[in-house]
Amino acid sequence: MCGITGFLDTSRNKSRAELESFVTRMSDAIVHRGPDDSGEWVDAETGLALGFRRLAIVDLTPTGHQPMISASGRYIMVFNGEIYNYNEMREELIAKGTKFRGTSDSEVMVESIDTWGLEASVKRFNGQFAFALWDRRDRVLHLVRDRVGVKPMHYGWNGNTLLFGSELKCLKAFPDFDGEIDRNAVALFTRYNYIPAPWTIYRGVKKQMPGTILSFPFDRPGFEPEPQIYWSAKKAVEDGLSNPFTGSETEAIDELEALLRESVRLRMMADVPLGAFLSGGVDSSAIVALMQAESRVPVKTYTIGFQEGDYNEAEYARKVAQHLKTQHTEMTVTPEEARAVIPLIPAMYDEPYSDSSQIPTYLVSKLTRQHVTVSLSGDGGDELFAGYNRYFWGNSIWNRIGWMGRGPRKALGHAMRALSPATWDSVFKTLRPILPGSLRVPQAGEKMKKIADVVSVDSEQSLYFRLASHWKDPESLVRGSKEPETPLTDRSNWPAIPDFTRWMMYMDLITYLPDDILAKVDRASMAVSLESRVPYLDDHRVIEFAWRLPMSMKIKNGQGKWILRQVLYRHVPRELIERPKMGFGIPIDSWLRGPLREWADDLLDENRMRVDGYFDPVPIQKMWRDHLAGTNDNQYYLWDILVFQEWLRKQAS
């Protein structure tokens, strides 16, 4: 895994020395993504500069050095990611007469592009990738991002210069970078707790959409190309629904296990030590089980635990590891160690991002990196196989309240909000002995608060939008903002999906998954120079097969991921896995009333917020007072504001 950056100066008025100096400065900003090697390539005639930082994983010799130049000299590439089927492609190219200097996947990529063309090659690639490709003959810079957005790519015009890079800090390192904060993006952030693609926190800078190629001629300042879509989640979903799997349940389980086993096997290729994150849940346990089935030696697994019982999954991971006989490493994190991560967040993510699981994700990455350089994760299982509670609760809620008028629904929501989350927790705890298993959920009070918040909506889609929202009216909260349309709100691009549950799964696949989950894992792991691989997602064959499966193979008896569980139960006893789903969280709620209170008081000071000029402090102050009084658990709303305020403070410094 690596970091890439560069620029295309269409004014072409910089010397070779200036080009090299600027791009080195940009690549040095992401040394954490590639501490093993660096490289630059410049062309003063066209104003192009490419920069690279290498984390050596495959072909550790100098022949894996980038920028990588094709044998013909036509293409120069900087590449972040891994292509897992490169050996197969290499054999095809050798049969066609290609001579290789080394054994890296990046060399296979440039030679395949030289042989088959860019789009045809990208469609062949099985893996995670973001790369910049300079065509010396046509003098065009191509930016390419993988199918679901595992690897990042940011780009934007700074005057007459196109900047790009793996992280925003690359672009910020360019001299005279114009980093104007986009208030509309701030509104999106308070809505979702992340800034969805294609927006970033800076006006004029974008995240490249997954599955696209962007092509920039060398002599067109300000040019915004139409994205060339080489793979579409929408098309994959529609194709899957129109060509459903027709075999038996056993045949489906067999095929899924074969696909996942192949995906895992390919992702275990590395010339450096490799392991896996293990939480003890379905997704990570299935990946580890298949890894162990493919390995002759114990797989290295890693988990972190917390002293607070409601947030501690370590015991479950330990039992799975013991059964599979992995080489397991576990660390119990103290509150002080977790809180010490908070000052690192602004630099780690470059823009406001407030999914609080960012803290444990960083900590487990840090632990893992002490032993290995590559780690497999279970991200994507929920979105593909229906694991989130909202897939059951959302449909169930609407089926029960959809027939009611909006007035009665609003009254019901008001009545539910009359009890605080703490009171609901107490109610569920009292009733626990007589409740069915599906209702014995952790943090029940917070879930009841969410349900109370959504019962007054006017449609299924509005219900999901409400569930996905933190602050419900960002335009009134963020001064001078107008909330832009996102893939979630752009009805013109919604695929034809027959039921609400699958519609929610699709929306998560194209929004929440790349912009929250994958961004979180990429930044947290790369901050400690750890490569994370995602077998559920960076093999498009798994995604496409999952969308062919009927919902009856995903949700059964009120429980999700049925088919994935059946694969897992071939390797791990059911009783080690069956338990209510837990989030990968931390006790922000109690920390804000205790050890983080002074920090939060400072950032939420009414005068400070008025001077900063981004937020209306009145609703925020009310949230803060209610949280401190214990009348409401407002941790998620407040964490959004605190993360932004801390990011803004670091910007000023």
XYZ file of C-alpha atoms in Angstrom:
653
model
C 0.000 0.000 0.000
C 1.265 3.453 -0.784
C 0.557 7.130 -1.110
C 0.407 9.021 -4.380
C 0.242 12.679 -5.307
C 1.107 15.135 -8.045
C 0.001 18.071 -10.121
C -0.436 19.285 -13.678
C 0.487 22.949 -14.122
C -1.211 24.032 -17.345
C 0.623 27.383 -17.296
C 3.868 25.386 -17.808
C 6.022 28.122 -16.289
C 7.894 26.122 -13.659
C 11.412 24.817 -13.964
C 12.250 21.169 -13.502
C 13.768 21.986 -10.118
C 10.567 23.729 -8.995
C 8.408 20.822 -10.151
C 10.586 18.367 -8.238
C 10.645 20.549 -5.135
C 6.870 21.030 -5.049
C 5.962 17.381 -5.648
C 8.510 16.190 -3.081
C 6.929 18.519 -0.548
C 3.518 17.030 -1.368
C 4.670 13.405 -1.128
C 6.553 14.078 2.108
C 3.207 15.069 3.649
C 2.101 11.420 3.365
C 5.272 9.629 4.403
C 3.156 7.544 6.823
C 1.472 5.906 3.820
C 4.835 4.812 2.438
C 7.859 4.948 4.736
C 9.934 2.444 2.730
C 10.721 4.376 -0.469
C 9.868 7.495 -2.441
C 10.027 8.622 -6.030
C 9.263 11.543 -8.318
C 8.876 11.990 -12.057
C 8.493 15.371 -13.762
C 8.052 16.733 -17.274
C 8.778 20.462 -17.436
C 7.458 20.736 -20.993
C 3.917 19.763 -19.948
C 4.042 20.929 -16.303
C 3.472 17.443 -14.908
C 4.854 16.131 -11.611
C 4.147 12.731 -10.044
C 5.049 11.819 -6.469
C 5.063 8.494 -4.659
C 5.579 7.044 -1.178
C 5.991 3.272 -0.917
C 4.935 0.749 1.700
C 6.621 -2.326 0.240
C 4.325 -5.380 0.217
C 4.963 -7.248 -3.054
C 8.357 -7.348 -4.794
C 10.483 -5.670 -2.120
C 13.341 -5.118 -4.578
C 14.078 -1.872 -6.462
C 12.177 -3.246 -9.486
C 8.980 -2.386 -7.590
C 9.995 1.277 -7.350
C 7.538 3.902 -8.557
C 6.762 5.963 -10.558
C 6.543 2.912 -12.806
C 7.336 3.401 -16.493
C 6.068 0.995 -19.152
C 8.649 -0.779 -21.301
C 7.556 1.263 -24.324
C 8.035 4.503 -22.380
C 4.528 5.671 -23.191
C 2.976 5.370 -19.695
C 4.153 6.559 -16.296
C 2.110 5.571 -13.242
C 1.929 6.125 -9.491
C -0.297 3.579 -7.815
C -1.801 3.062 -4.350
C -3.296 -0.360 -3.695
C -2.975 -4.008 -4.602
C -4.007 -5.981 -7.691
C -4.558 -9.554 -6.562
C -4.904 -11.261 -9.947
C -1.711 -9.752 -11.333
C 0.077 -13.104 -11.662
C -2.674 -14.392 -13.935
C -2.457 -11.214 -16.045
C 1.322 -11.429 -16.054
C 1.197 -14.909 -17.613
C -1.152 -13.639 -20.333
C 1.195 -10.754 -21.103
C 4.264 -12.983 -21.184
C 2.442 -15.197 -23.701
C 2.018 -12.079 -25.838
C 5.734 -11.346 -25.682
C 5.957 -8.835 -22.812
C 9.319 -8.828 -21.014
C 9.187 -8.012 -17.289
C 11.982 -6.485 -15.215
C 10.539 -7.435 -11.816
C 7.618 -9.171 -10.119
C 5.440 -6.265 -8.914
C 1.736 -5.781 -9.609
C 2.408 -2.163 -10.631
C 4.589 -3.300 -13.541
C 1.860 -5.701 -14.662
C -0.603 -2.793 -14.553
C 1.361 -0.450 -16.835
C 2.168 -3.244 -19.275
C -1.454 -4.386 -19.398
C -2.545 -0.807 -20.107
C 0.074 -0.590 -22.861
C -1.214 -3.870 -24.326
C -5.003 -3.746 -23.832
C -5.750 -0.088 -23.159
C -6.745 1.698 -19.951
C -10.445 0.857 -19.579
C -10.081 -2.762 -20.705
C -7.252 -3.265 -18.205
C -9.041 -1.600 -15.303
C -12.017 -3.884 -15.871
C -9.658 -6.850 -15.491
C -8.113 -5.641 -12.234
C -9.261 -7.518 -9.135
C -8.284 -5.439 -6.146
C -8.213 -2.078 -4.434
C -6.547 0.797 -6.194
C -6.240 4.471 -6.911
C -3.677 5.515 -9.483
C -2.546 8.360 -11.687
C -1.442 7.487 -15.219
C 0.357 9.874 -17.527
C 0.067 9.131 -21.252
C 3.188 10.694 -22.787
C 1.967 10.219 -26.343
C -1.462 11.829 -25.954
C -0.341 14.080 -23.065
C -3.337 13.219 -20.881
C -3.385 12.589 -17.145
C -5.809 9.841 -16.076
C -6.996 9.448 -12.468
C -8.577 6.074 -11.632
C -10.360 4.860 -8.488
C -11.413 1.305 -7.608
C -14.957 -0.009 -7.885
C -16.347 0.661 -4.401
C -13.928 3.302 -3.099
C -11.584 1.276 -0.904
C -8.659 3.547 -1.801
C -8.983 7.347 -1.811
C -8.355 9.928 -4.506
C -8.743 13.705 -4.055
C -8.326 16.285 -6.796
C -9.058 19.909 -7.597
C -7.918 22.983 -9.477
C -5.748 25.525 -7.665
C -5.722 28.344 -10.199
C -4.290 26.846 -13.397
C -2.843 23.821 -11.599
C -4.631 20.505 -11.136
C -3.674 18.923 -7.814
C -4.335 15.323 -6.771
C -3.403 12.974 -3.972
C -4.291 10.117 -1.651
C -5.024 12.543 1.182
C -5.993 16.196 1.384
C -2.739 16.984 3.170
C -0.911 16.381 -0.144
C -2.908 19.144 -1.789
C -2.510 21.430 1.221
C 1.265 21.050 0.952
C 1.255 22.653 -2.516
C 2.524 26.260 -2.306
C -0.287 28.831 -2.164
C -2.974 26.169 -1.798
C -6.354 27.909 -1.661
C -8.063 26.095 1.213
C -11.371 27.922 1.497
C -13.752 26.036 3.789
C -16.976 25.080 2.030
C -19.920 25.847 4.328
C -22.149 23.575 2.260
C -19.765 20.711 3.009
C -19.974 21.605 6.709
C -23.755 21.211 6.439
C -23.284 17.767 4.873
C -20.877 16.845 7.661
C -23.366 17.685 10.413
C -25.982 15.624 8.575
C -23.932 12.460 8.068
C -20.902 12.790 10.424
C -18.722 12.530 7.290
C -18.529 14.553 4.077
C -19.912 12.412 1.229
C -18.216 12.203 -2.152
C -17.712 14.097 -4.345
C -17.433 16.908 -1.784
C -14.573 17.705 0.583
C -14.247 20.355 3.268
C -12.484 22.645 0.772
C -14.315 24.509 -1.951
C -13.214 23.327 -5.382
C -11.582 20.117 -4.146
C -13.363 16.806 -4.730
C -13.242 13.147 -3.868
C -13.205 11.056 -7.027
C -16.272 8.839 -7.263
C -15.633 5.070 -7.107
C -15.527 3.088 -10.336
C -14.511 6.037 -12.514
C -11.730 7.307 -14.763
C -11.073 11.063 -15.004
C -8.972 12.265 -17.950
C -7.271 15.696 -17.971
C -5.529 17.024 -21.115
C -2.284 18.861 -20.353
C -3.386 22.195 -21.864
C -6.924 22.866 -20.543
C -6.868 24.840 -17.263
C -9.979 24.387 -15.129
C -11.253 21.490 -17.251
C -13.761 19.233 -15.457
C -14.003 15.918 -17.327
C -17.131 13.821 -17.436
C -16.369 10.723 -15.333
C -15.938 7.578 -17.411
C -17.722 4.823 -15.483
C -16.046 1.434 -15.896
C -18.005 -0.284 -13.067
C -21.280 0.794 -11.509
C -22.806 -0.378 -8.237
C -26.183 0.585 -9.688
C -25.668 -1.665 -12.706
C -24.305 -4.487 -10.535
C -27.427 -4.287 -8.372
C -29.841 -4.145 -11.306
C -28.029 -7.007 -13.076
C -28.150 -9.066 -9.891
C -31.867 -8.476 -9.410
C -32.627 -9.310 -13.040
C -30.491 -12.472 -12.948
C -31.254 -13.948 -9.514
C -29.572 -17.027 -8.118
C -31.906 -20.001 -8.709
C -30.040 -22.826 -6.985
C -30.747 -24.355 -3.603
C -29.637 -22.872 -0.293
C -26.849 -25.463 -0.039
C -25.630 -24.580 -3.530
C -25.672 -20.882 -2.631
C -23.673 -21.505 0.559
C -21.165 -23.603 -1.386
C -20.742 -20.927 -4.056
C -20.376 -18.112 -1.532
C -17.786 -20.058 0.448
C -15.830 -20.790 -2.741
C -15.890 -17.123 -3.776
C -14.867 -15.894 -0.337
C -12.197 -18.548 0.023
C -10.654 -17.514 -3.294
C -10.886 -13.840 -2.338
C -9.205 -14.521 1.008
C -6.527 -16.734 -0.577
C -5.567 -14.005 -3.049
C -5.445 -11.412 -0.273
C -3.048 -13.518 1.753
C -0.357 -12.948 -0.899
C 2.388 -10.756 0.528
C 6.164 -10.661 0.886
C 5.763 -9.263 4.425
C 4.046 -10.523 7.630
C 0.250 -10.660 7.450
C -2.630 -10.965 9.948
C -6.276 -10.041 10.514
C -8.518 -7.906 12.684
C -10.817 -10.125 14.758
C -13.772 -8.763 16.717
C -15.513 -12.098 17.247
C -18.498 -11.014 15.158
C -19.770 -12.759 12.035
C -17.873 -10.751 9.424
C -14.346 -10.828 10.820
C -14.726 -14.374 12.180
C -15.689 -15.676 8.736
C -12.657 -14.027 7.151
C -10.306 -15.405 9.819
C -11.863 -18.881 9.575
C -11.249 -18.951 5.822
C -7.734 -17.588 6.285
C -6.962 -20.379 8.733
C -8.437 -22.941 6.329
C -5.982 -21.663 3.694
C -2.963 -21.530 5.993
C -0.619 -24.269 7.212
C 0.456 -22.173 10.199
C -1.626 -20.275 12.771
C -2.983 -17.014 11.388
C -2.066 -13.917 13.392
C -5.187 -12.202 14.776
C -5.612 -8.958 16.707
C -8.279 -7.402 18.855
C -8.600 -4.685 21.452
C -10.851 -4.656 24.482
C -12.194 -1.932 26.749
C -12.655 -1.821 30.482
C -16.273 -0.722 29.940
C -18.333 -3.911 29.489
C -20.886 -2.512 27.024
C -18.080 -1.733 24.566
C -15.875 -4.797 25.077
C -15.889 -7.533 22.417
C -12.508 -8.979 23.319
C -13.847 -12.062 25.098
C -15.842 -13.073 22.012
C -12.821 -12.650 19.750
C -10.704 -14.662 22.182
C -13.095 -17.620 22.069
C -13.171 -17.634 18.257
C -9.382 -17.391 18.131
C -9.043 -20.278 20.573
C -11.362 -22.451 18.503
C -9.557 -21.670 15.243
C -6.155 -21.954 16.971
C -4.915 -18.621 15.662
C -1.910 -16.805 17.070
C -3.984 -14.235 18.915
C -2.909 -10.887 20.354
C -5.267 -8.938 22.576
C -4.859 -5.604 24.317
C -7.154 -3.951 26.842
C -7.220 -0.229 26.159
C -7.422 2.167 29.063
C -9.655 5.240 28.832
C -6.509 7.382 28.907
C -5.052 5.577 25.877
C -8.292 5.977 23.953
C -8.654 9.664 24.807
C -5.051 10.291 23.743
C -6.133 9.567 20.151
C -8.503 12.556 20.030
C -5.799 15.189 19.305
C -4.572 13.034 16.401
C -7.931 12.951 14.595
C -7.752 16.288 12.686
C -4.428 15.434 11.043
C -5.376 11.798 10.484
C -8.545 12.585 8.519
C -7.672 16.053 7.106
C -11.317 17.111 7.213
C -14.060 16.826 9.846
C -15.022 13.182 10.360
C -16.825 12.127 13.533
C -17.609 8.424 13.516
C -16.321 7.770 17.044
C -15.268 4.225 16.085
C -12.325 6.043 14.459
C -10.635 5.786 17.871
C -10.754 1.997 18.381
C -10.015 1.481 14.670
C -6.807 3.458 15.054
C -5.896 1.611 18.249
C -6.384 -1.871 16.784
C -4.407 -0.790 13.700
C -1.584 0.452 15.913
C -1.543 -2.827 17.848
C -1.575 -4.883 14.644
C 1.237 -2.878 13.028
C 3.555 -3.812 15.887
C 3.533 -7.382 14.494
C 2.549 -7.341 10.788
C 2.423 -5.023 7.755
C -0.840 -6.295 6.203
C -4.174 -7.039 7.890
C -7.417 -8.424 6.483
C -10.710 -6.999 7.764
C -14.383 -7.958 7.679
C -15.707 -4.632 6.393
C -18.573 -4.898 3.919
C -20.337 -7.949 5.321
C -23.161 -5.888 6.802
C -23.899 -4.024 3.571
C -23.789 -7.103 1.329
C -25.574 -9.617 3.540
C -27.995 -7.418 5.554
C -26.360 -7.094 8.938
C -27.390 -3.659 10.209
C -30.284 -3.349 12.633
C -31.892 -0.702 10.429
C -32.531 -3.361 7.765
C -34.928 -5.077 10.162
C -36.081 -2.182 12.315
C -36.638 0.201 9.396
C -38.866 -2.196 7.483
C -40.603 -3.334 10.662
C -41.260 0.218 11.851
C -42.716 1.320 8.530
C -44.910 -1.776 8.252
C -46.359 -0.949 11.656
C -46.790 2.818 11.314
C -47.075 3.418 7.554
C -50.861 3.068 7.616
C -51.211 5.792 10.267
C -51.665 9.441 9.411
C -48.684 11.713 9.977
C -50.425 13.403 12.928
C -50.804 10.199 14.964
C -47.249 9.211 14.052
C -45.918 12.544 15.369
C -47.850 12.024 18.593
C -46.359 8.540 18.951
C -42.856 9.914 18.465
C -43.483 12.607 21.077
C -44.702 10.001 23.563
C -41.623 7.838 22.997
C -39.331 10.835 23.496
C -40.971 11.516 26.858
C -38.733 8.796 28.299
C -34.995 9.461 28.299
C -32.610 6.875 26.786
C -31.485 6.025 30.334
C -35.092 5.245 31.298
C -35.555 3.086 28.203
C -32.339 1.231 29.105
C -33.812 0.540 32.522
C -37.090 -0.683 31.015
C -35.318 -3.070 28.631
C -33.084 -4.326 31.444
C -36.129 -5.063 33.624
C -37.940 -6.856 30.794
C -34.853 -8.685 29.493
C -35.815 -12.123 30.946
C -39.080 -12.174 28.979
C -37.959 -10.422 25.781
C -37.207 -12.391 22.585
C -33.547 -12.536 21.647
C -33.956 -9.988 18.836
C -34.964 -7.332 21.394
C -32.132 -8.012 23.852
C -29.933 -5.329 22.351
C -27.157 -3.259 23.899
C -27.740 0.508 24.182
C -31.496 -0.023 23.749
C -32.293 3.473 24.972
C -30.317 5.080 22.182
C -32.060 2.871 19.624
C -35.475 3.829 21.023
C -34.460 7.471 20.714
C -33.708 6.896 17.021
C -37.054 5.170 16.496
C -38.900 8.026 18.195
C -37.099 10.373 15.837
C -38.243 8.632 12.662
C -41.847 7.620 13.263
C -43.230 10.912 11.924
C -41.709 10.618 8.427
C -43.869 10.473 5.300
C -42.217 7.641 3.317
C -39.870 4.676 3.628
C -37.060 6.594 1.936
C -37.570 9.533 4.308
C -37.366 7.089 7.201
C -33.954 5.855 6.027
C -32.769 9.436 5.437
C -33.802 10.273 8.984
C -31.970 7.232 10.344
C -28.863 8.259 8.407
C -29.001 11.837 9.706
C -27.359 13.240 12.805
C -28.404 16.913 12.843
C -31.790 16.997 11.135
C -31.724 20.605 9.866
C -28.121 21.434 8.931
C -28.977 24.616 7.030
C -30.347 26.246 10.183
C -27.339 25.038 12.189
C -24.525 25.983 9.760
C -24.535 29.680 8.988
C -24.600 30.647 5.309
C -24.977 27.074 4.077
C -27.157 25.321 1.535
C -27.080 21.564 1.811
C -26.098 20.061 -1.578
C -27.716 17.053 -3.155
C -25.993 13.715 -2.560
C -26.359 10.252 -4.133
C -28.726 9.562 -1.249
C -31.081 12.414 -2.176
C -30.711 12.368 -5.979
C -33.756 10.325 -6.956
C -32.868 10.471 -10.658
C -30.002 8.030 -10.076
C -31.784 5.558 -7.817
C -31.883 2.045 -9.306
C -35.105 0.121 -9.723
C -35.202 -1.866 -6.469
C -38.432 -3.642 -5.505
C -38.233 -3.534 -1.715
C -37.197 -1.102 1.010
C -34.599 -3.316 2.690
C -32.589 -3.828 -0.479
C -32.939 -0.114 -1.254
C -31.339 0.698 2.116
C -28.550 -1.809 1.455
C -27.820 -0.201 -1.911
C -27.715 3.280 -0.401
C -25.307 2.096 2.267
C -23.140 0.483 -0.433
C -22.679 3.739 -2.352
C -22.618 6.276 0.523
C -22.036 5.134 4.095
C -19.655 2.318 3.156
C -17.083 4.248 1.051
C -17.372 7.643 2.713
C -17.531 6.540 6.357
C -16.405 2.933 6.883
C -13.722 2.602 4.208
C -12.401 6.127 4.730
C -12.129 5.415 8.461
C -10.174 2.188 7.955
C -7.905 3.624 5.266
C -6.844 6.683 7.290
C -6.553 4.843 10.619
C -4.514 1.955 9.204
C -2.319 4.053 6.929
C -1.607 6.472 9.790
C 0.490 3.644 11.260
C 1.727 2.329 7.869
C -0.513 -0.742 7.924
C -2.161 -2.075 4.774
C -5.780 -3.159 5.270
C -7.385 -5.576 2.801
C -11.131 -6.163 2.500
C -12.047 -9.543 0.938
C -15.797 -8.818 0.903
C -15.369 -5.641 -1.130
C -12.241 -5.419 -3.236
C -13.249 -8.542 -5.164
C -16.201 -7.349 -7.258
C -17.282 -10.942 -7.894
C -18.357 -11.231 -4.246
C -20.440 -8.055 -4.494
C -22.079 -9.129 -7.723
C -22.918 -12.588 -6.366
C -24.336 -11.134 -3.143
C -26.799 -9.030 -5.148
C -28.043 -12.113 -7.005
C -29.104 -13.777 -3.763
C -32.740 -13.594 -2.632
C -33.445 -11.725 0.606
C -34.615 -15.015 2.122
C -30.957 -16.116 2.111
C -29.861 -12.939 3.862
C -32.593 -12.348 6.459
C -34.241 -15.295 8.180
C -36.297 -15.296 11.388
C -35.502 -11.655 12.053
C -31.733 -12.185 11.818
C -29.416 -10.920 9.104
C -26.445 -12.419 7.266
C -28.031 -15.862 7.243
C -25.994 -17.211 4.343
C -22.741 -15.787 5.655
C -23.477 -17.354 9.028
C -23.930 -20.742 7.356
C -20.485 -20.429 5.788
C -19.045 -19.455 9.155
C -20.789 -22.283 11.049
C -18.912 -24.779 8.893
C -15.780 -23.589 10.722
C -16.904 -22.104 14.056
C -19.621 -23.370 16.426
C -22.811 -21.345 16.345
C -22.766 -20.689 20.102
C -19.501 -18.725 19.812
C -21.113 -16.266 17.420
C -24.770 -15.900 18.350
C -25.233 -12.670 20.284
C -26.746 -9.211 19.699
C -24.768 -7.034 17.291
C -22.397 -4.558 18.945
C -20.971 -1.439 17.398
C -17.223 -0.757 17.513
C -17.639 2.190 19.836
C -16.401 3.972 22.932
C -18.238 5.612 25.864
C -18.204 9.176 24.525
C -21.400 9.900 26.457
C -19.854 9.450 29.913
C -16.467 10.882 28.902
C -18.127 14.163 27.919
C -19.637 14.431 31.398
C -16.302 13.500 32.987
C -12.706 13.649 31.738
C -13.529 15.398 28.425
C -15.799 18.039 29.943
C -13.204 20.820 30.177
C -12.083 20.215 26.585
C -15.710 20.201 25.373
C -16.641 23.303 27.415
C -13.848 25.204 25.699
C -14.782 24.148 22.159
C -18.540 24.625 22.722
C -18.192 28.040 24.314
C -20.939 30.250 22.927
C -18.694 33.254 22.298
C -16.095 31.072 20.623
C -18.682 29.604 18.221
C -20.022 33.062 17.388
C -16.531 34.340 16.598
C -15.702 31.256 14.513
C -18.912 31.957 12.619
C -19.844 28.485 11.409
C -22.564 27.354 13.821
C -25.602 28.804 15.491
C -24.588 28.186 19.113
C -28.139 28.195 20.556
C -29.212 24.606 19.672
C -25.708 23.317 20.404
C -25.665 24.878 23.861
C -29.089 23.382 24.627
C -27.832 19.945 23.536
C -24.800 20.388 25.775
C -26.822 21.427 28.846
C -29.255 18.523 28.372
C -26.384 16.078 27.995
C -24.625 17.294 31.113
C -27.888 17.097 33.059
C -28.402 13.506 31.892
C -31.855 14.255 30.475
C -30.686 13.250 26.981
C -27.761 11.347 25.536
C -26.606 13.797 22.862
C -23.152 12.316 22.358
C -23.461 11.857 18.595
C -24.668 15.394 17.899
C -22.065 16.902 20.207
C -19.224 14.736 18.896
C -19.903 16.112 15.397
C -19.520 19.691 16.604
C -16.527 18.941 18.832
C -14.650 17.183 16.027
C -15.274 20.115 13.686
C -14.229 22.650 16.311
C -11.045 20.719 17.101
C -10.286 20.420 13.377
C -10.862 24.169 12.952
C -8.533 24.914 15.871
C -5.795 22.773 14.322
C -6.321 24.544 10.985
C -5.677 27.893 12.633
C -2.499 26.620 14.249
